[in-house]
CSV table of C-alpha atoms in Angstrom, one decimal:
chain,number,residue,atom,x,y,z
A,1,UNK,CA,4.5,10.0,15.5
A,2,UNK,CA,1.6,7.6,14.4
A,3,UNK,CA,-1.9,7.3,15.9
A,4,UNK,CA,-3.4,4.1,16.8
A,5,UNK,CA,-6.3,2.9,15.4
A,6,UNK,CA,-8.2,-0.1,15.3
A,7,UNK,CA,-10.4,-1.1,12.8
A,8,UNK,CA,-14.0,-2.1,14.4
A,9,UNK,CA,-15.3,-4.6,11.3
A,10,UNK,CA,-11.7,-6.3,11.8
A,11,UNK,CA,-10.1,-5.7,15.0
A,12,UNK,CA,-6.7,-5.0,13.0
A,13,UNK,CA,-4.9,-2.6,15.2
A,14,UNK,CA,-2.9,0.1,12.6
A,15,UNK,CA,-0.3,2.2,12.9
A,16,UNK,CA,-1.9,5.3,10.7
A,17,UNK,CA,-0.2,8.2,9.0
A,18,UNK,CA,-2.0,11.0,7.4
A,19,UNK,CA,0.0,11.5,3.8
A,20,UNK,CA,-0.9,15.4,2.4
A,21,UNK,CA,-4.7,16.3,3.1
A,22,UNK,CA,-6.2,13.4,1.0
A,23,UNK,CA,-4.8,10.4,1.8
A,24,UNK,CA,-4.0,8.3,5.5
A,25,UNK,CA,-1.7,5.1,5.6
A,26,UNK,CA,-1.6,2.2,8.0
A,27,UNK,CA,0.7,-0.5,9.2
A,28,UNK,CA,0.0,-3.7,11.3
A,29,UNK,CA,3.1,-5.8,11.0
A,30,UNK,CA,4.1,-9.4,12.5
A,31,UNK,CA,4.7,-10.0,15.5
A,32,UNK,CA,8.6,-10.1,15.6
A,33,UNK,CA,8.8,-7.2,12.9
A,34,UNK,CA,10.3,-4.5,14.9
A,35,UNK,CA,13.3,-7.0,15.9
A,36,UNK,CA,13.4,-9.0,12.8
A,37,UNK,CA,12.9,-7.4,9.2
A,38,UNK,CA,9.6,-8.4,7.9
A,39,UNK,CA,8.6,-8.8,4.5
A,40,UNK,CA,4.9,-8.4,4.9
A,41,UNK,CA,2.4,-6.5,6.4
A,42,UNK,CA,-1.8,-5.7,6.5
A,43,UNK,CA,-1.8,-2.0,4.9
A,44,UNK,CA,-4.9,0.3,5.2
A,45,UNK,CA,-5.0,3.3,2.8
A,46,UNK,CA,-7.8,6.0,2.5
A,47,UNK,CA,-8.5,8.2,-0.5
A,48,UNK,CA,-10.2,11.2,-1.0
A,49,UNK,CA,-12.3,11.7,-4.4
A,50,UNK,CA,-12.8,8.8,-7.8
A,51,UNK,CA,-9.3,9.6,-8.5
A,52,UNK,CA,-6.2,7.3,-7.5
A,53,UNK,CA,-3.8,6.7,-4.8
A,54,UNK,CA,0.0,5.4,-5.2
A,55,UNK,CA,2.3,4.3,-2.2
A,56,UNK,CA,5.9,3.7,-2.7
A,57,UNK,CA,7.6,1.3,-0.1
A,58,UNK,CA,11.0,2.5,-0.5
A,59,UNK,CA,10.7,6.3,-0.5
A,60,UNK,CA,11.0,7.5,-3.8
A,61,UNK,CA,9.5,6.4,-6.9
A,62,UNK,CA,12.4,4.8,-9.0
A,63,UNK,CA,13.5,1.6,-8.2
A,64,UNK,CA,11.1,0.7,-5.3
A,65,UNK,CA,8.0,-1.1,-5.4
A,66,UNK,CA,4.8,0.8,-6.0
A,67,UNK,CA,1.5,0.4,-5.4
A,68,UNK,CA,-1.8,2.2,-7.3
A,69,UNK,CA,-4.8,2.0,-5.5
A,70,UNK,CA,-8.3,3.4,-7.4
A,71,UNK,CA,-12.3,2.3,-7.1
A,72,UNK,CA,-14.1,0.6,-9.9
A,73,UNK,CA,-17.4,-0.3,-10.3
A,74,UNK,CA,-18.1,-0.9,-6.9
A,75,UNK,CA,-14.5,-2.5,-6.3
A,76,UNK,CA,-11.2,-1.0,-4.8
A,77,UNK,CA,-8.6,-2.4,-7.5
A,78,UNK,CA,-5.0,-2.5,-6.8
A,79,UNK,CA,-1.6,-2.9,-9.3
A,80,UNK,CA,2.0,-3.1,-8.2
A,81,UNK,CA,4.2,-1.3,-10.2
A,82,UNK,CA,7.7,-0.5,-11.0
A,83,UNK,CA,9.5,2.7,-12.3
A,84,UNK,CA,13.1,3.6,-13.5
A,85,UNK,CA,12.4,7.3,-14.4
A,86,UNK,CA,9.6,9.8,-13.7
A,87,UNK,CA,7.0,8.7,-16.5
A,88,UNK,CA,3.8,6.3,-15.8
A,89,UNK,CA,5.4,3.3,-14.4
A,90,UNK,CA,5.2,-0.5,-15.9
A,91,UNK,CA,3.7,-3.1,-14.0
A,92,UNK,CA,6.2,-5.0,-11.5
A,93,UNK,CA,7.3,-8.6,-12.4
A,94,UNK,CA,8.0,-9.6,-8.6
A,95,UNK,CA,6.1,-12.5,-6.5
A,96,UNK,CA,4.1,-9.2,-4.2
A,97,UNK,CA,0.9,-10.6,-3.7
A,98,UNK,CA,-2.4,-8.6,-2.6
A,99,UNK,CA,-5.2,-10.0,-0.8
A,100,UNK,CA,-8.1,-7.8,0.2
A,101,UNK,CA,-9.9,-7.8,3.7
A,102,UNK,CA,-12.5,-4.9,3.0
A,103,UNK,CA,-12.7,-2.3,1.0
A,104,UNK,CA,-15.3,0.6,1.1
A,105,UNK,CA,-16.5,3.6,-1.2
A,106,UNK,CA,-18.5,5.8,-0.1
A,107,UNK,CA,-19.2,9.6,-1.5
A,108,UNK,CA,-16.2,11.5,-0.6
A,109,UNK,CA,-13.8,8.5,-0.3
A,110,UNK,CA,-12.7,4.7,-0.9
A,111,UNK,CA,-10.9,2.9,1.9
A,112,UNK,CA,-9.1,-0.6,1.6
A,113,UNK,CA,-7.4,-2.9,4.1
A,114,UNK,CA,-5.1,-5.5,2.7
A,115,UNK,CA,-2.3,-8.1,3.5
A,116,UNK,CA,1.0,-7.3,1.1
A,117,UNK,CA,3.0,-10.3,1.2
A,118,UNK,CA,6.4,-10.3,-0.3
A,119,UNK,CA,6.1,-6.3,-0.4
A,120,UNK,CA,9.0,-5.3,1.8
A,121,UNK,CA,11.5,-7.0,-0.1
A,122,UNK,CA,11.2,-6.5,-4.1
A,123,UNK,CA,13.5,-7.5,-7.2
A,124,UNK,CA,12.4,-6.4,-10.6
A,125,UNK,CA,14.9,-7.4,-13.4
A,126,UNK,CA,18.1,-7.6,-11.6
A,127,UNK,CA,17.3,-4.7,-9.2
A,128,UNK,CA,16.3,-5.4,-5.8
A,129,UNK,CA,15.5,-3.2,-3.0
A,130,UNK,CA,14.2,-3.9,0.9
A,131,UNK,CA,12.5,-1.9,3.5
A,132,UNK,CA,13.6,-2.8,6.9
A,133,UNK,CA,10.9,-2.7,9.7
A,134,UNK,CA,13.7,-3.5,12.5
A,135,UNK,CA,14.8,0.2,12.0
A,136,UNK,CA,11.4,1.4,14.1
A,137,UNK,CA,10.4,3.1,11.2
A,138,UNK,CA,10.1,3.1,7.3
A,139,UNK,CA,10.0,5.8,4.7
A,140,UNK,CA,7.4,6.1,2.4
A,141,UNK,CA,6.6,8.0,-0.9
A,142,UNK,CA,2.8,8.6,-1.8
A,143,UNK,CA,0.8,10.5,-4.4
A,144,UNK,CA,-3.1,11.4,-5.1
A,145,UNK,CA,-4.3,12.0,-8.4
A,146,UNK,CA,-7.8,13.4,-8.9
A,147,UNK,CA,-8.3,11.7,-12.6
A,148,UNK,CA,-9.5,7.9,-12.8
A,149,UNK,CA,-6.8,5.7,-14.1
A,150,UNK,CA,-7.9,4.9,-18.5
A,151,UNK,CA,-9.2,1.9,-18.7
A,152,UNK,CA,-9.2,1.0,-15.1
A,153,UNK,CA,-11.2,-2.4,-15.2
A,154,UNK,CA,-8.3,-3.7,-15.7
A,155,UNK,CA,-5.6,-2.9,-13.1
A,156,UNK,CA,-2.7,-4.7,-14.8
A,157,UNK,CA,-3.0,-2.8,-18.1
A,158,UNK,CA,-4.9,0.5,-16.4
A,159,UNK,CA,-2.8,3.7,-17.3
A,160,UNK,CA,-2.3,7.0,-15.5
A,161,UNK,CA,-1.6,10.3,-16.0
A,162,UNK,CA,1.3,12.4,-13.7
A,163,UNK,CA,-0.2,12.9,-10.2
A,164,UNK,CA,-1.4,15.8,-8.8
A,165,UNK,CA,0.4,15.7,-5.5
A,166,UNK,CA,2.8,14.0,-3.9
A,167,UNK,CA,5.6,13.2,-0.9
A,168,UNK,CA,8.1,11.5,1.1
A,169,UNK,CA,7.7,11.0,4.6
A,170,UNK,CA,9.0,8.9,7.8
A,171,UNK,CA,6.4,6.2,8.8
A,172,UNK,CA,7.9,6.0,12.3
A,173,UNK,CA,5.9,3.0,14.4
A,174,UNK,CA,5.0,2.8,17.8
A,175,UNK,CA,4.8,-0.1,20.3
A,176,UNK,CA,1.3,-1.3,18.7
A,177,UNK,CA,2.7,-1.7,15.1
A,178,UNK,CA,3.8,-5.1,16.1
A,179,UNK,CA,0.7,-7.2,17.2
A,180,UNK,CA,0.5,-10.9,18.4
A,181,UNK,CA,-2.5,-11.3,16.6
A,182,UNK,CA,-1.2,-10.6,13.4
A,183,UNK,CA,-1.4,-14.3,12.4
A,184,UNK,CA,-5.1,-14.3,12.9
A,185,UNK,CA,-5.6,-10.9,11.1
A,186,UNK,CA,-3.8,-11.7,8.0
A,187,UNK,CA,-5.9,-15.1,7.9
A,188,UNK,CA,-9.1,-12.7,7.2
A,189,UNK,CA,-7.2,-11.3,4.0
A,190,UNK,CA,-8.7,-14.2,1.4
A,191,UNK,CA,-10.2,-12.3,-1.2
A,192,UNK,CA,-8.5,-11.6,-4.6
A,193,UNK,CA,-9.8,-8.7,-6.7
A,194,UNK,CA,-7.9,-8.5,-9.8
A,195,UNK,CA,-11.2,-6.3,-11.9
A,196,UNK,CA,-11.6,-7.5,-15.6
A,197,UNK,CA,-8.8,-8.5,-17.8
């Protein structure tokens, strides 16, 4: 089952998972989401170390949409991604769109809350894939890795090595996933940080 947390600088109000020992994910979706499939959300992911975190919103890491999240010079870049086999994955070619509403790094850990728009529906090529948030729940794939990503000012071109740990779990939400006041939240996601390309 999730916890509940809200987020005191923002007020979002998360569904939160913990994902192995070095990561936790959040979830607030739109308002209607648990009765009508969304295609958005605000996401929250923690990190332990300088390393890099990954989320996959379909599960597994082929064929969904994938997200690498890593700090940088005092920012928490992000790149979506795409993969058909298990090898460092290519940068996705879909309309997702990232916008940050704070990010923090601090000694042991970098934290980032974001709105994902167009991130629970994804078509790379002539695959396409959906997650559906009217199921109560979605499954999600996630992996730490403790190396930096080579050449990470950039996130587009930024490339990885295998991570170090990973998994596959069932994000179930609770009654709090859903908020009225998603509206207002995802108006406080305006900043694009897209590093130095």
């Amino acid at each position: 089952e999730p916890a509940t947390y809200t987020d005191a600088a923002s007020g979002i109000v998360f569904n939160t998972w913990a994902a192995g020992s070095q990561m936790t994910l959040g979830m607030a979706l739109p308002t209607n989401a648990l009765k009508t499939d969304a295609t958005e959300f605000i996401g929250l992911v923690t990190c332990a170390g300088t390393g890099w975190c990954g989320i996959s919103l379909g599960g597994g890491m082929n064929d969904n949409l994938l997200l690498m999240v890593y700090p940088q010079q005092g920012n928490v870049l992000t790149s979506f991604r795409w993969a058909t086999n298990y090898s460092p994955p290519k940068l996705y070619t879909g309309d997702a769109k990232l916008t940050q509403v704070r990010s923090t790094i601090n000694s042991t850990h970098f934290s980032l809350i974001y709105r994902c728009q167009n991130c629970l529906k994804w078509q790379q090529g002539t695959e396409t894939g959906a997650a559906a948030t009217s199921d109560g729940y979605l499954v999600l794939g996630w992996c730490h890795a403790t190396a930096a990503p080579t050449a990470g000012a950039c996130p587009n071109t930024a490339s990885v090595r295998q991570h170090s740990d990973q998994g596959i779990f069932a994000a179930r939400f609770n009654d709090a996933a859903a908020n009225p006041s998603y509206a207002t939240w995802a108006g406080r996601a305006k900043t694009t940080v897209s590093g130095t390309c």
